[in-house]
Short mmCIF file of C-alpha atoms and ligand atoms in Angstrom, two decimals:
data_model
loop_
_atom_site.label_atom_id
_atom_site.label_comp_id
_atom_site.label_asym_id
_atom_site.label_seq_id
_atom_site.Cartn_x
_atom_site.Cartn_y
_atom_site.Cartn_z
CA UNK A 425 2.54 -34.48 -1.08
CA UNK A 426 5.07 -33.60 -3.79
CA UNK A 427 6.00 -29.94 -3.97
CA UNK A 428 7.47 -28.69 -7.25
CA UNK A 429 9.44 -25.56 -7.92
CA UNK A 430 7.60 -22.65 -9.54
CA UNK A 431 9.39 -20.85 -12.37
CA UNK A 432 7.89 -18.49 -14.94
CA UNK A 433 4.34 -19.47 -14.05
CA UNK A 434 4.95 -23.25 -14.25
CA UNK A 435 5.25 -25.89 -11.54
CA UNK A 436 8.35 -27.86 -12.51
CA UNK A 437 10.30 -30.77 -11.07
CA UNK A 438 13.76 -30.07 -9.76
CA UNK A 439 17.01 -31.78 -10.63
CA UNK A 440 16.52 -33.89 -7.48
CA UNK A 441 14.09 -34.10 -4.52
CA UNK A 442 14.39 -34.01 -0.74
CA UNK A 443 12.13 -35.56 1.91
CA UNK A 444 10.68 -33.18 4.51
CA UNK A 445 10.87 -34.99 7.87
CA UNK A 446 8.73 -34.36 10.96
CA UNK A 447 11.12 -33.63 13.88
CA UNK A 448 8.48 -34.96 16.33
CA UNK A 449 8.37 -38.30 14.50
CA UNK A 450 11.31 -39.12 12.28
CA UNK A 451 9.30 -41.92 10.63
CA UNK A 452 6.77 -39.38 9.35
CA UNK A 453 7.63 -37.91 5.93
CA UNK A 454 5.68 -34.69 5.43
CA UNK A 455 6.35 -34.75 1.69
CA UNK A 456 8.94 -34.77 -1.07
CA UNK A 457 10.09 -31.43 -2.43
CA UNK A 458 11.93 -30.50 -5.59
CA UNK A 459 15.49 -29.27 -5.41
CA UNK A 460 16.59 -26.75 -8.00
CA UNK A 461 20.01 -26.75 -9.64
CA UNK A 462 21.91 -23.72 -10.94
CA UNK A 463 20.22 -23.81 -14.35
CA UNK A 464 16.78 -23.68 -12.76
CA UNK A 465 17.93 -20.83 -10.50
CA UNK A 466 19.11 -18.92 -13.58
CA UNK A 467 15.79 -19.62 -15.33
CA UNK A 468 13.98 -18.17 -12.32
CA UNK A 469 16.08 -15.00 -12.49
CA UNK A 470 15.36 -14.73 -16.25
CA UNK A 471 11.63 -15.08 -15.62
CA UNK A 472 11.67 -12.46 -12.87
CA UNK A 473 13.69 -10.07 -15.05
CA UNK A 474 11.18 -10.37 -17.90
CA UNK A 475 8.08 -10.08 -15.69
CA UNK A 476 9.12 -7.23 -13.41
CA UNK A 477 8.45 -4.20 -15.66
CA UNK A 478 4.87 -5.36 -16.38
CA UNK A 479 4.21 -6.00 -12.71
CA UNK A 480 5.57 -2.58 -11.78
CA UNK A 481 3.37 -0.95 -14.43
CA UNK A 482 0.17 -2.27 -12.83
CA UNK A 483 -1.68 0.14 -10.57
CA UNK A 484 -0.80 -0.37 -6.91
CA UNK A 485 -4.45 -1.26 -6.33
CA UNK A 486 -4.12 -4.31 -8.60
CA UNK A 487 -1.08 -5.54 -6.68
CA UNK A 488 -2.91 -4.83 -3.42
CA UNK A 489 -5.89 -6.97 -4.40
CA UNK A 490 -3.70 -10.02 -4.98
CA UNK A 491 -1.85 -9.64 -1.69
CA UNK A 492 -5.08 -9.04 0.18
CA UNK A 493 -6.75 -12.10 -1.35
CA UNK A 494 -3.75 -14.27 -0.45
CA UNK A 495 -3.79 -12.87 3.11
CA UNK A 496 -7.47 -13.77 3.43
CA UNK A 497 -6.77 -17.34 2.36
CA UNK A 498 -3.95 -17.77 4.87
CA UNK A 499 -6.16 -16.46 7.67
CA UNK A 500 -9.00 -18.78 6.63
CA UNK A 501 -6.66 -21.81 6.50
CA UNK A 502 -4.65 -20.97 9.64
CA UNK A 503 -5.59 -24.19 11.48
CA UNK A 504 -4.81 -26.50 8.55
CA UNK A 505 -1.55 -24.80 7.53
CA UNK A 506 -0.54 -24.24 11.16
CA UNK A 507 -0.78 -28.00 11.70
CA UNK A 508 1.48 -28.55 8.68
CA UNK A 509 3.98 -25.96 9.93
CA UNK A 510 4.13 -27.61 13.37
CA UNK A 511 4.57 -30.97 11.71
CA UNK A 512 7.51 -29.90 9.56
CA UNK A 513 9.29 -27.45 11.90
CA UNK A 514 8.37 -28.68 15.37
CA UNK A 515 6.91 -25.59 17.02
CA UNK A 516 3.75 -26.24 19.04
CA UNK A 517 0.35 -26.11 17.37
CA UNK A 518 -0.62 -22.71 18.86
CA UNK A 519 2.76 -21.36 17.70
CA UNK A 520 2.27 -22.87 14.24
CA UNK A 521 -1.27 -21.53 13.84
CA UNK A 522 -0.11 -18.17 15.18
CA UNK A 523 2.64 -18.00 12.59
CA UNK A 524 0.23 -18.66 9.71
CA UNK A 525 -2.06 -15.94 11.04
CA UNK A 526 0.90 -13.60 11.24
CA UNK A 527 1.81 -14.33 7.63
CA UNK A 528 -1.78 -13.52 6.61
CA UNK A 529 -1.68 -10.25 8.53
CA UNK A 530 1.64 -9.32 6.92
CA UNK A 531 0.24 -9.86 3.41
CA UNK A 532 -2.78 -7.72 4.21
CA UNK A 533 -0.67 -4.95 5.75
CA UNK A 534 1.51 -4.75 2.64
CA UNK A 535 -1.56 -4.83 0.42
CA UNK A 536 -2.31 -1.47 2.04
CA UNK A 537 1.24 -0.29 1.40
CA UNK A 538 0.86 -1.02 -2.33
CA UNK A 539 -1.81 1.66 -2.66
CA UNK A 540 -0.19 4.24 -0.40
CA UNK A 541 2.03 6.40 -2.59
CA UNK A 542 5.20 6.75 -0.55
CA UNK A 543 6.48 9.68 -2.67
CA UNK A 544 6.64 13.36 -1.69
CA UNK A 545 5.92 16.62 -3.51
CA UNK A 546 8.12 19.53 -2.41
CA UNK A 547 8.69 23.12 -3.44
CA UNK A 548 12.04 24.20 -4.88
CA UNK A 549 14.54 26.98 -4.15
CA UNK A 550 13.78 28.03 -7.76
CA UNK A 551 10.48 29.79 -8.56
CA UNK A 552 7.92 27.67 -10.39
CA UNK A 553 9.84 24.44 -9.92
CA UNK A 554 8.25 21.51 -8.15
CA UNK A 555 10.18 18.52 -6.90
CA UNK A 556 8.67 15.07 -6.92
CA UNK A 557 10.55 12.53 -4.82
CA UNK A 558 9.27 9.26 -6.20
CA UNK A 559 9.81 5.67 -5.05
CA UNK A 560 10.31 3.11 -7.80
CA UNK A 561 10.80 -0.65 -7.56
CA UNK A 562 14.36 -1.90 -7.23
CA UNK A 563 13.81 -4.65 -9.83
CA UNK A 564 14.56 -8.33 -9.22
CA UNK A 565 14.86 -9.34 -5.57
CA UNK A 566 16.29 -12.62 -4.27
CA UNK A 567 14.74 -13.71 -0.98
CA UNK A 568 16.61 -16.30 1.13
CA UNK A 569 15.09 -17.48 4.40
CA UNK A 570 15.95 -19.70 7.41
CA UNK A 571 14.06 -22.68 8.81
CA UNK A 572 12.84 -21.31 12.12
CA UNK A 573 9.94 -19.16 10.83
CA UNK A 574 9.15 -21.04 7.63
CA UNK A 575 6.26 -18.83 6.52
CA UNK A 576 6.38 -15.56 8.51
CA UNK A 577 9.88 -14.56 7.42
CA UNK A 578 9.23 -15.35 3.73
CA UNK A 579 5.96 -13.38 3.98
CA UNK A 580 7.59 -10.32 5.51
CA UNK A 581 10.13 -10.17 2.68
CA UNK A 582 8.00 -11.25 -0.30
CA UNK A 583 4.95 -9.10 0.55
CA UNK A 584 6.70 -5.70 0.56
CA UNK A 585 8.84 -6.71 -2.44
CA UNK A 586 5.69 -7.45 -4.47
CA UNK A 587 3.71 -4.53 -3.07
CA UNK A 588 6.32 -2.08 -4.33
CA UNK A 589 6.47 -3.59 -7.83
CA UNK A 590 9.47 -5.92 -7.65
CA UNK A 591 9.70 -9.47 -8.97
CA UNK A 592 10.99 -12.15 -6.60
CA UNK A 593 13.12 -15.29 -6.70
CA UNK A 594 12.53 -17.09 -3.43
CA UNK A 595 14.73 -19.78 -1.87
CA UNK A 596 13.40 -21.15 1.43
CA UNK A 597 15.50 -23.19 3.86
CA UNK A 598 16.05 -26.73 2.66
CA UNK A 599 14.73 -28.10 5.96
CA UNK A 600 11.21 -26.62 5.77
CA UNK A 601 9.96 -26.44 2.18
CA UNK A 602 6.29 -27.30 2.81
CA UNK A 603 5.24 -24.03 4.46
CA UNK A 604 7.14 -22.03 1.84
CA UNK A 605 5.54 -24.02 -0.96
CA UNK A 606 2.06 -23.26 0.40
CA UNK A 607 2.81 -19.55 0.68
CA UNK A 608 3.78 -19.47 -3.00
CA UNK A 609 0.79 -21.61 -3.99
CA UNK A 610 -1.59 -19.24 -2.20
CA UNK A 611 -0.02 -16.14 -3.77
CA UNK A 612 -0.03 -17.67 -7.25
CA UNK A 613 -3.68 -18.67 -7.03
CA UNK A 614 -4.53 -15.19 -5.77
CA UNK A 615 -3.59 -13.96 -9.26
CA UNK A 616 0.14 -13.23 -9.59
CA UNK A 617 1.21 -13.03 -13.25
CA UNK A 618 3.81 -15.55 -14.47
CA UNK A 619 7.40 -14.78 -13.51
CA UNK A 620 6.58 -12.28 -10.77
CA UNK A 621 7.21 -14.80 -7.97
CA UNK A 622 9.49 -17.79 -8.54
CA UNK A 623 10.17 -20.57 -6.04
CA UNK A 624 13.48 -22.41 -6.20
CA UNK A 625 13.79 -24.86 -3.35
CA UNK A 626 17.16 -26.45 -2.90
CA UNK A 627 20.47 -26.33 -1.11
CA UNK A 628 21.90 -22.90 -0.36
CA UNK A 629 25.39 -24.25 -0.80
CA UNK A 630 24.56 -25.31 -4.36
CA UNK A 631 22.42 -22.48 -5.71
CA UNK A 632 23.04 -19.65 -3.21
CA UNK A 633 25.89 -18.04 -5.14
CA UNK A 634 23.85 -18.06 -8.36
CA UNK A 635 20.88 -16.43 -6.63
CA UNK A 636 22.97 -13.70 -5.03
CA UNK A 637 25.77 -13.25 -7.57
CA UNK A 638 23.82 -12.98 -10.84
CA UNK A 639 24.15 -9.44 -12.24
CA UNK A 640 20.42 -9.34 -13.05
CA UNK A 641 19.58 -9.55 -9.33
CA UNK A 642 19.19 -6.01 -8.01
CA UNK A 643 18.65 -6.76 -4.31
CA UNK A 644 19.05 -9.64 -1.88
CA UNK A 645 17.10 -9.94 1.36
CA UNK A 646 18.53 -12.67 3.60
CA UNK A 647 17.75 -14.00 7.06
CA UNK A 648 19.95 -16.69 8.56
CA UNK A 649 23.23 -17.23 10.32
CA UNK A 650 25.92 -14.58 10.56
CA UNK A 651 28.45 -16.69 8.67
CA UNK A 652 26.17 -17.29 5.66
CA UNK A 653 25.04 -13.65 5.82
CA UNK A 654 28.60 -12.40 5.32
CA UNK A 655 28.98 -14.65 2.29
CA UNK A 656 25.69 -13.42 0.82
CA UNK A 657 26.80 -9.83 1.36
CA UNK A 658 30.09 -10.34 -0.48
CA UNK A 659 28.42 -12.13 -3.37
CA UNK A 660 25.71 -9.47 -3.81
CA UNK A 661 28.08 -6.54 -3.37
CA UNK A 662 30.44 -7.99 -5.97
CA UNK A 663 28.01 -6.79 -8.65
CA UNK A 664 26.51 -3.81 -6.82
CA UNK A 665 23.22 -5.34 -5.63
CA UNK A 666 21.75 -3.91 -2.46
CA UNK A 667 21.68 -6.24 0.54
CA UNK A 668 19.58 -6.62 3.66
CA UNK A 669 20.76 -9.16 6.25
CA UNK A 670 19.03 -10.32 9.43
CA UNK A 671 21.29 -12.65 11.37
CA UNK A 672 21.98 -13.96 14.84
CA UNK A 673 21.30 -12.68 18.33
CA UNK A 674 22.51 -13.18 21.90
CA UNK A 675 19.74 -11.24 23.50
CA UNK A 676 19.94 -10.10 27.12
CA UNK A 677 16.96 -10.03 29.46
CA UNK A 678 17.76 -8.06 32.63
CA UNK A 679 15.90 -8.83 35.85
CA UNK A 680 16.24 -5.76 38.08
CA UNK A 681 15.98 -5.92 41.87
CA UNK A 682 12.48 -4.37 41.85
CA UNK A 683 11.06 -6.66 39.14
CA UNK A 684 7.69 -8.36 39.52
CA UNK A 685 9.24 -11.82 39.84
CA UNK A 686 6.18 -13.76 38.67
CA UNK A 687 6.05 -11.70 35.49
CA UNK A 688 9.84 -11.89 35.05
CA UNK A 689 9.86 -15.68 35.38
CA UNK A 690 6.98 -16.03 32.91
CA UNK A 691 8.74 -13.65 30.49
CA UNK A 692 12.07 -15.46 30.82
CA UNK A 693 10.44 -18.86 30.19
CA UNK A 694 8.56 -17.60 27.13
CA UNK A 695 11.54 -15.64 25.81
CA UNK A 696 14.02 -18.47 26.32
CA UNK A 697 12.02 -21.57 25.44
CA UNK A 698 9.15 -20.36 23.23
CA UNK A 699 9.48 -21.93 19.75
CA UNK A 700 12.00 -24.32 21.39
CA UNK A 701 14.38 -21.37 21.80
CA UNK A 702 14.92 -21.33 18.03
CA UNK A 703 14.35 -17.63 17.56
CA UNK A 704 16.87 -14.95 16.67
CA UNK A 705 15.10 -12.85 19.33
CA UNK A 706 15.26 -15.53 22.07
CA UNK A 707 16.15 -14.38 25.59
CA UNK A 708 19.37 -16.37 25.78
CA UNK A 709 21.20 -14.35 28.45
CA UNK A 710 19.23 -13.82 31.67
CA UNK A 711 21.11 -11.12 33.57
CA UNK A 712 19.95 -11.10 37.18
CA UNK A 713 20.75 -8.58 39.89
CA UNK A 714 22.37 -10.18 42.93
CA UNK A 715 19.76 -9.27 45.58
CA UNK A 716 17.01 -11.27 43.85
CA UNK A 717 19.19 -13.77 41.98
CA UNK A 718 18.60 -16.85 44.14
CA UNK A 719 14.86 -16.39 44.47
CA UNK A 720 14.51 -15.72 40.73
CA UNK A 721 16.58 -18.78 39.83
CA UNK A 722 14.58 -21.04 42.18
CA UNK A 723 11.31 -19.89 40.67
CA UNK A 724 12.71 -20.11 37.13
CA UNK A 725 13.93 -23.67 37.69
CA UNK A 726 10.50 -24.64 39.02
CA UNK A 727 8.78 -23.10 36.00
CA UNK A 728 11.25 -24.84 33.66
CA UNK A 729 10.35 -28.18 35.23
CA UNK A 730 6.68 -27.58 34.33
CA UNK A 731 7.44 -27.29 30.59
CA UNK A 732 5.97 -30.30 28.76
CA UNK A 733 8.26 -31.40 25.93
CA UNK A 734 6.56 -33.57 23.36
CA UNK A 735 5.11 -34.01 19.91
CA UNK A 736 4.57 -30.49 18.56
CA UNK A 737 0.96 -31.25 17.59
CA UNK A 738 -0.17 -32.83 20.87
CA UNK A 739 -2.52 -30.71 22.95
CA UNK A 740 -0.56 -30.91 26.22
CA UNK A 741 2.85 -30.10 24.69
CA UNK A 742 4.25 -26.70 25.66
CA UNK A 743 7.62 -27.10 23.91
CA UNK A 744 8.19 -29.01 20.70
CA UNK A 745 11.32 -30.85 19.55
CA UNK A 746 14.50 -29.33 18.19
CA UNK A 747 14.20 -28.87 14.41
CA UNK A 748 16.83 -31.32 13.21
CA UNK A 749 19.74 -33.55 14.21
CA UNK A 750 22.49 -31.04 13.50
CA UNK A 751 20.78 -28.32 15.56
CA UNK A 752 20.30 -30.84 18.38
CA UNK A 753 23.97 -31.71 18.25
CA UNK A 754 24.87 -28.01 18.35
CA UNK A 755 22.63 -27.44 21.41
CA UNK A 756 24.22 -30.38 23.26
CA UNK A 757 27.72 -29.24 22.35
CA UNK A 758 27.10 -25.81 23.89
CA UNK A 759 25.52 -27.35 26.99
CA UNK A 760 28.59 -29.57 27.49
CA UNK A 761 30.92 -26.66 26.88
CA UNK A 762 29.09 -24.50 29.42
CA UNK A 763 29.33 -27.31 31.97
CA UNK A 764 33.05 -27.61 31.32
CA UNK A 765 33.40 -23.84 31.83
CA UNK A 766 31.73 -24.08 35.25
CA UNK A 767 27.99 -23.74 34.66
CA UNK A 768 25.53 -25.61 36.84
CA UNK A 769 23.26 -27.24 34.21
CA UNK A 770 19.58 -27.87 34.94
CA UNK A 771 17.86 -29.91 32.20
CA UNK A 772 19.42 -30.24 28.77
CA UNK A 773 18.88 -34.02 28.60
CA UNK A 774 17.72 -36.06 25.63
CA UNK A 775 14.16 -37.30 26.15
CA UNK A 776 12.37 -40.41 24.88
CA UNK A 777 8.82 -39.97 23.67
CA UNK A 778 6.29 -42.28 21.98
CA UNK A 779 7.75 -41.47 18.56
CA UNK A 780 11.41 -41.03 17.59
CA UNK A 781 12.17 -37.29 17.54
CA UNK A 782 14.72 -34.63 18.46
CA UNK A 783 13.51 -34.16 22.04
CA UNK A 784 15.63 -32.12 24.43
CA UNK A 785 14.57 -30.84 27.83
CA UNK A 786 14.97 -27.05 28.18
CA UNK A 787 18.35 -26.20 29.66
CA UNK A 788 19.19 -23.56 32.24
CA UNK A 789 22.87 -22.79 32.63
CA UNK A 790 23.27 -21.26 36.06
CA UNK A 791 26.37 -19.47 37.31
CA UNK A 792 27.75 -18.46 33.92
CA UNK A 793 29.87 -15.39 33.19
CA UNK A 794 29.21 -13.05 30.32
CA UNK A 795 32.60 -13.91 28.82
CA UNK A 796 31.85 -17.67 28.67
CA UNK A 797 31.60 -19.04 25.14
CA UNK A 798 27.92 -19.88 25.57
CA UNK A 799 27.24 -16.20 26.24
CA UNK A 800 29.26 -14.98 23.24
CA UNK A 801 27.92 -17.31 20.53
CA UNK A 802 24.36 -18.03 19.43
CA UNK A 803 23.14 -21.51 20.43
CA UNK A 804 19.73 -21.27 18.71
CA UNK A 805 18.06 -23.85 20.93
CA UNK A 806 16.23 -24.26 24.26
CA UNK A 807 19.27 -23.15 26.24
CA UNK A 808 19.32 -20.07 28.50
CA UNK A 809 22.21 -18.83 30.64
CA UNK A 810 21.89 -17.03 33.93
CA UNK A 811 24.47 -14.32 34.67
CA UNK A 812 24.65 -12.81 38.16
CA UNK A 813 25.47 -9.08 38.36
CA UNK A 814 25.85 -6.68 41.28
CA UNK A 815 23.48 -3.93 40.18
CA UNK A 816 21.73 -2.20 37.29
CA UNK A 817 24.95 -0.55 36.06
CA UNK A 818 26.67 -3.89 35.71
CA UNK A 819 23.52 -5.39 34.16
CA UNK A 820 23.40 -2.75 31.42
CA UNK A 821 27.08 -3.07 30.71
CA UNK A 822 26.82 -6.89 30.47
CA UNK A 823 23.72 -6.59 28.27
CA UNK A 824 25.61 -4.38 25.81
CA UNK A 825 28.82 -6.42 25.95
CA UNK A 826 28.13 -8.61 22.90
CA UNK A 827 28.95 -8.54 19.21
CA UNK A 828 25.23 -8.87 18.49
CA UNK A 829 22.53 -6.23 18.94
CA UNK A 830 19.14 -7.52 17.90
CA UNK A 831 16.87 -7.15 20.94
CA UNK A 832 17.20 -6.54 24.69
CA UNK A 833 14.73 -6.51 27.58
CA UNK A 834 14.34 -5.53 31.21
CA UNK A 835 11.90 -6.44 33.96
CA UNK A 836 11.57 -3.62 36.48
CA UNK A 837 8.84 -1.64 38.24
CA UNK A 838 10.92 1.52 38.07
CA UNK A 839 10.22 4.06 35.35
CA UNK A 840 13.70 5.51 35.86
CA UNK A 841 15.42 2.13 35.49
CA UNK A 842 13.40 1.21 32.41
CA UNK A 843 14.05 4.61 30.81
CA UNK A 844 17.76 4.29 31.48
CA UNK A 845 17.83 0.81 30.01
CA UNK A 846 15.85 1.86 26.96
CA UNK A 847 18.24 4.74 26.29
CA UNK A 848 21.51 2.96 27.05
CA UNK A 849 20.76 -0.34 25.34
CA UNK A 850 22.73 -0.78 22.13
CA UNK A 851 20.21 -3.24 20.61
CA UNK A 852 17.93 -2.41 17.70
CA UNK A 853 14.78 -3.38 19.63
CA UNK A 854 14.11 -2.90 23.36
CA UNK A 855 11.41 -4.52 25.48
CA UNK A 856 10.24 -3.34 28.90
CA UNK A 857 8.46 -5.91 31.08
CA UNK A 858 8.21 -8.19 28.04
CA UNK A 859 10.37 -11.05 26.77
CA UNK A 860 12.95 -10.16 24.11
CA UNK A 861 10.96 -12.22 21.57
CA UNK A 862 7.50 -11.30 20.30
CA UNK A 863 7.24 -8.47 17.79
CA UNK A 864 4.49 -6.74 15.81
CA UNK A 865 4.26 -6.71 12.01
CA UNK A 866 3.53 -3.02 11.41
CA UNK A 867 6.70 -1.53 12.91
CA UNK A 868 10.40 -1.77 11.98
CA UNK A 869 12.26 -4.97 12.86
CA UNK A 870 16.03 -5.25 13.02
CA UNK A 871 19.20 -5.04 15.02
CA UNK A 872 22.67 -3.61 15.05
CA UNK A 873 26.28 -4.79 14.70
CA UNK A 874 26.55 -8.51 13.80
CA UNK A 875 22.76 -8.99 13.99
CA UNK A 876 21.67 -6.92 11.00
CA UNK A 877 22.89 -5.09 7.95
CA UNK A 878 20.97 -2.71 5.72
CA UNK A 879 17.57 -1.05 6.05
CA UNK A 880 14.98 -2.33 8.52
CA UNK A 881 12.42 -4.98 7.64
CA UNK A 882 8.66 -4.88 8.26
CA UNK A 883 6.16 -2.09 8.71
CA UNK A 884 6.35 1.01 6.54
CA UNK A 885 10.15 1.00 6.79
CA UNK A 886 10.24 -2.05 4.52
CA UNK A 887 9.84 0.30 1.54
CA UNK A 888 13.35 1.70 2.14
CA UNK A 889 14.84 -1.56 0.93
CA UNK A 890 12.32 -2.45 -1.75
CA UNK A 891 12.20 0.93 -3.48
CA UNK A 892 14.71 3.16 -5.19
CA UNK A 893 14.33 6.94 -4.93
CA UNK A 894 13.98 9.14 -8.00
CA UNK A 895 14.03 12.93 -7.61
CA UNK A 896 12.25 14.81 -10.42
CA UNK A 897 12.49 18.59 -10.90
CA UNK A 898 9.59 19.98 -12.92
CA UNK A 899 9.16 23.48 -14.26
CA UNK A 900 5.57 23.30 -15.40
CA UNK A 901 4.41 26.92 -15.41
CA UNK A 902 7.23 29.51 -14.99
CA UNK A 903 4.69 32.16 -13.96
CA UNK A 904 3.24 30.21 -11.02
P1 NDP B 1319 21.65 -20.52 7.53
O1 NDP B 1319 22.49 -19.30 7.43
O2 NDP B 1319 22.30 -21.83 7.57
O3 NDP B 1319 20.65 -20.58 6.27
C1 NDP B 1319 19.79 -19.51 5.96
C2 NDP B 1319 19.43 -19.60 4.50
O4 NDP B 1319 20.59 -19.36 3.71
C3 NDP B 1319 18.93 -20.98 4.08
O5 NDP B 1319 17.92 -20.85 3.11
C4 NDP B 1319 20.17 -21.61 3.49
O6 NDP B 1319 19.91 -22.66 2.59
C5 NDP B 1319 20.75 -20.42 2.78
N1 NDP B 1319 22.16 -20.56 2.39
C6 NDP B 1319 23.08 -21.44 2.84
N2 NDP B 1319 24.26 -21.24 2.22
C7 NDP B 1319 24.08 -20.21 1.36
C8 NDP B 1319 24.92 -19.53 0.43
N3 NDP B 1319 26.19 -19.85 0.27
N4 NDP B 1319 24.39 -18.51 -0.29
C9 NDP B 1319 23.11 -18.15 -0.14
N5 NDP B 1319 22.25 -18.77 0.74
C10 NDP B 1319 22.74 -19.78 1.47
O7 NDP B 1319 20.66 -20.29 8.76
P2 NDP B 1319 19.57 -21.31 9.35
O8 NDP B 1319 18.60 -21.72 8.30
O9 NDP B 1319 20.29 -22.36 10.09
O10 NDP B 1319 18.76 -20.35 10.34
C11 NDP B 1319 19.18 -20.09 11.62
C12 NDP B 1319 19.83 -18.73 11.71
O11 NDP B 1319 18.92 -17.73 11.27
C13 NDP B 1319 20.19 -18.37 13.12
O12 NDP B 1319 21.52 -17.91 13.19
C14 NDP B 1319 19.24 -17.23 13.48
O13 NDP B 1319 19.72 -16.33 14.39
C15 NDP B 1319 18.99 -16.61 12.17
N6 NDP B 1319 17.73 -15.87 12.20
C16 NDP B 1319 17.78 -14.50 12.24
C17 NDP B 1319 16.64 -13.75 12.32
C18 NDP B 1319 16.71 -12.27 12.34
O14 NDP B 1319 15.74 -11.64 11.97
N7 NDP B 1319 17.82 -11.65 12.76
C19 NDP B 1319 15.32 -14.37 12.36
C20 NDP B 1319 15.37 -15.81 12.32
C21 NDP B 1319 16.55 -16.52 12.23
P3 NDP B 1319 19.90 -24.19 3.12
O15 NDP B 1319 18.76 -24.31 4.02
O16 NDP B 1319 19.79 -24.97 1.89
O17 NDP B 1319 21.22 -24.40 3.81
#
């Protein structure tokens, strides 16, 4: 397929094109996709600026219908588009289909939000005066997304932006344009007026500053690495745009001495190696209390050995390939570094399969310390460290000893231990007897410190970023 950019209601070629390569089979080209240059990015901002007031003036119900229709189509095409997502990004077929379904659910949830008036009517300290606290659209929103959730993350930014009457300029990750292209295609065919949603695929290094630094852009919602996030923040703040950043994680999963070990092992495997470990919410630090450490590690290593690494779309595969060559290189660099800092490495080898791909066996780094580099920096691959601690106190302090703060989990049978962990954790999301990854779409999502900046994403809280508050004082009838 050839995927064009979409600007002001027209599908247009870019200034160049990029092949989308299947990480399970490097000989398989998923398609060619347009790359926008700065001029096209500026045209997209112009189109969004012109279209936004008309879009905002529509009744919420009209915006809701479009989002709902698009959500229906994604749900109906989940198998087909899930296969495409697995082919371009490398997550397994069930994960790919699940992500398309999630995107459909997100669109339908925010269709509901478009008709729910989030304003408030209050009395005043002055007789006869009523106060209306209204929520208005912010205006033009730039949406920039990473490669690891190529449709769910775009959906959870674009849907609330549109629901609340904003116009969007969307730049997906250069690595995974196909899923993003289909999301835009589905929304456009569902009835979006020209200019309301614009797709500019292309390199963030080339067009990122234009998309974030243009004075006509009122808000920027970004998910990606911490380093790029800081740059986006500076560029947007330079002209007073509001910014929402979701960035890295180094999420701890504590295994307490009274944990159900079968459940803890299953949770650690899913949290660490689900989606090939390429999740900001991955359980990358397994913090294990001394008394059960050896038994847990033995069982974990046995479960790791049962993971079937292979072509993402094959039925027996339980972990797909790494997304691209540079991510694979990064994973291997951290594995080597951990080994040189004293870790006992299980797995982490390159694998040959029937087709050329970025295949890496899941790696367990046993005997690491929380201060090791691999436990301070995000790897973003199928690499999990094990950290031995004396007791729950030390576990909680190690869990919180990180510059990140996205999600944190504990496996325990004790209500007291889980309550303590829940209250003392400094992460933005806490899981009890669940992996650190795996979230719902109708509740707030986000972290603290280096993981997140700005209002929460998802659920009803999404409106805090995509709306601007107006407080109106009205003296209608002085006698009432
Ligand atoms: P990057 O930061 O490299 O890229 C993210 C997006 O930013 C891409 O679309 C990229 O474009 C774009 N970009 C690059 N340079 C600029 C720039 N100067 N200005 C504006 N945009 C730019 O992250 P990855 O795509 O590698 O994604 C992985 C990261 O995402 C991980 O660190 C992970 O933790 C994080 N993440 C966070 C989540 C969260 O909710 N906290 C969820 C999922 C992932 P291009 O592709 O062209 O380089």
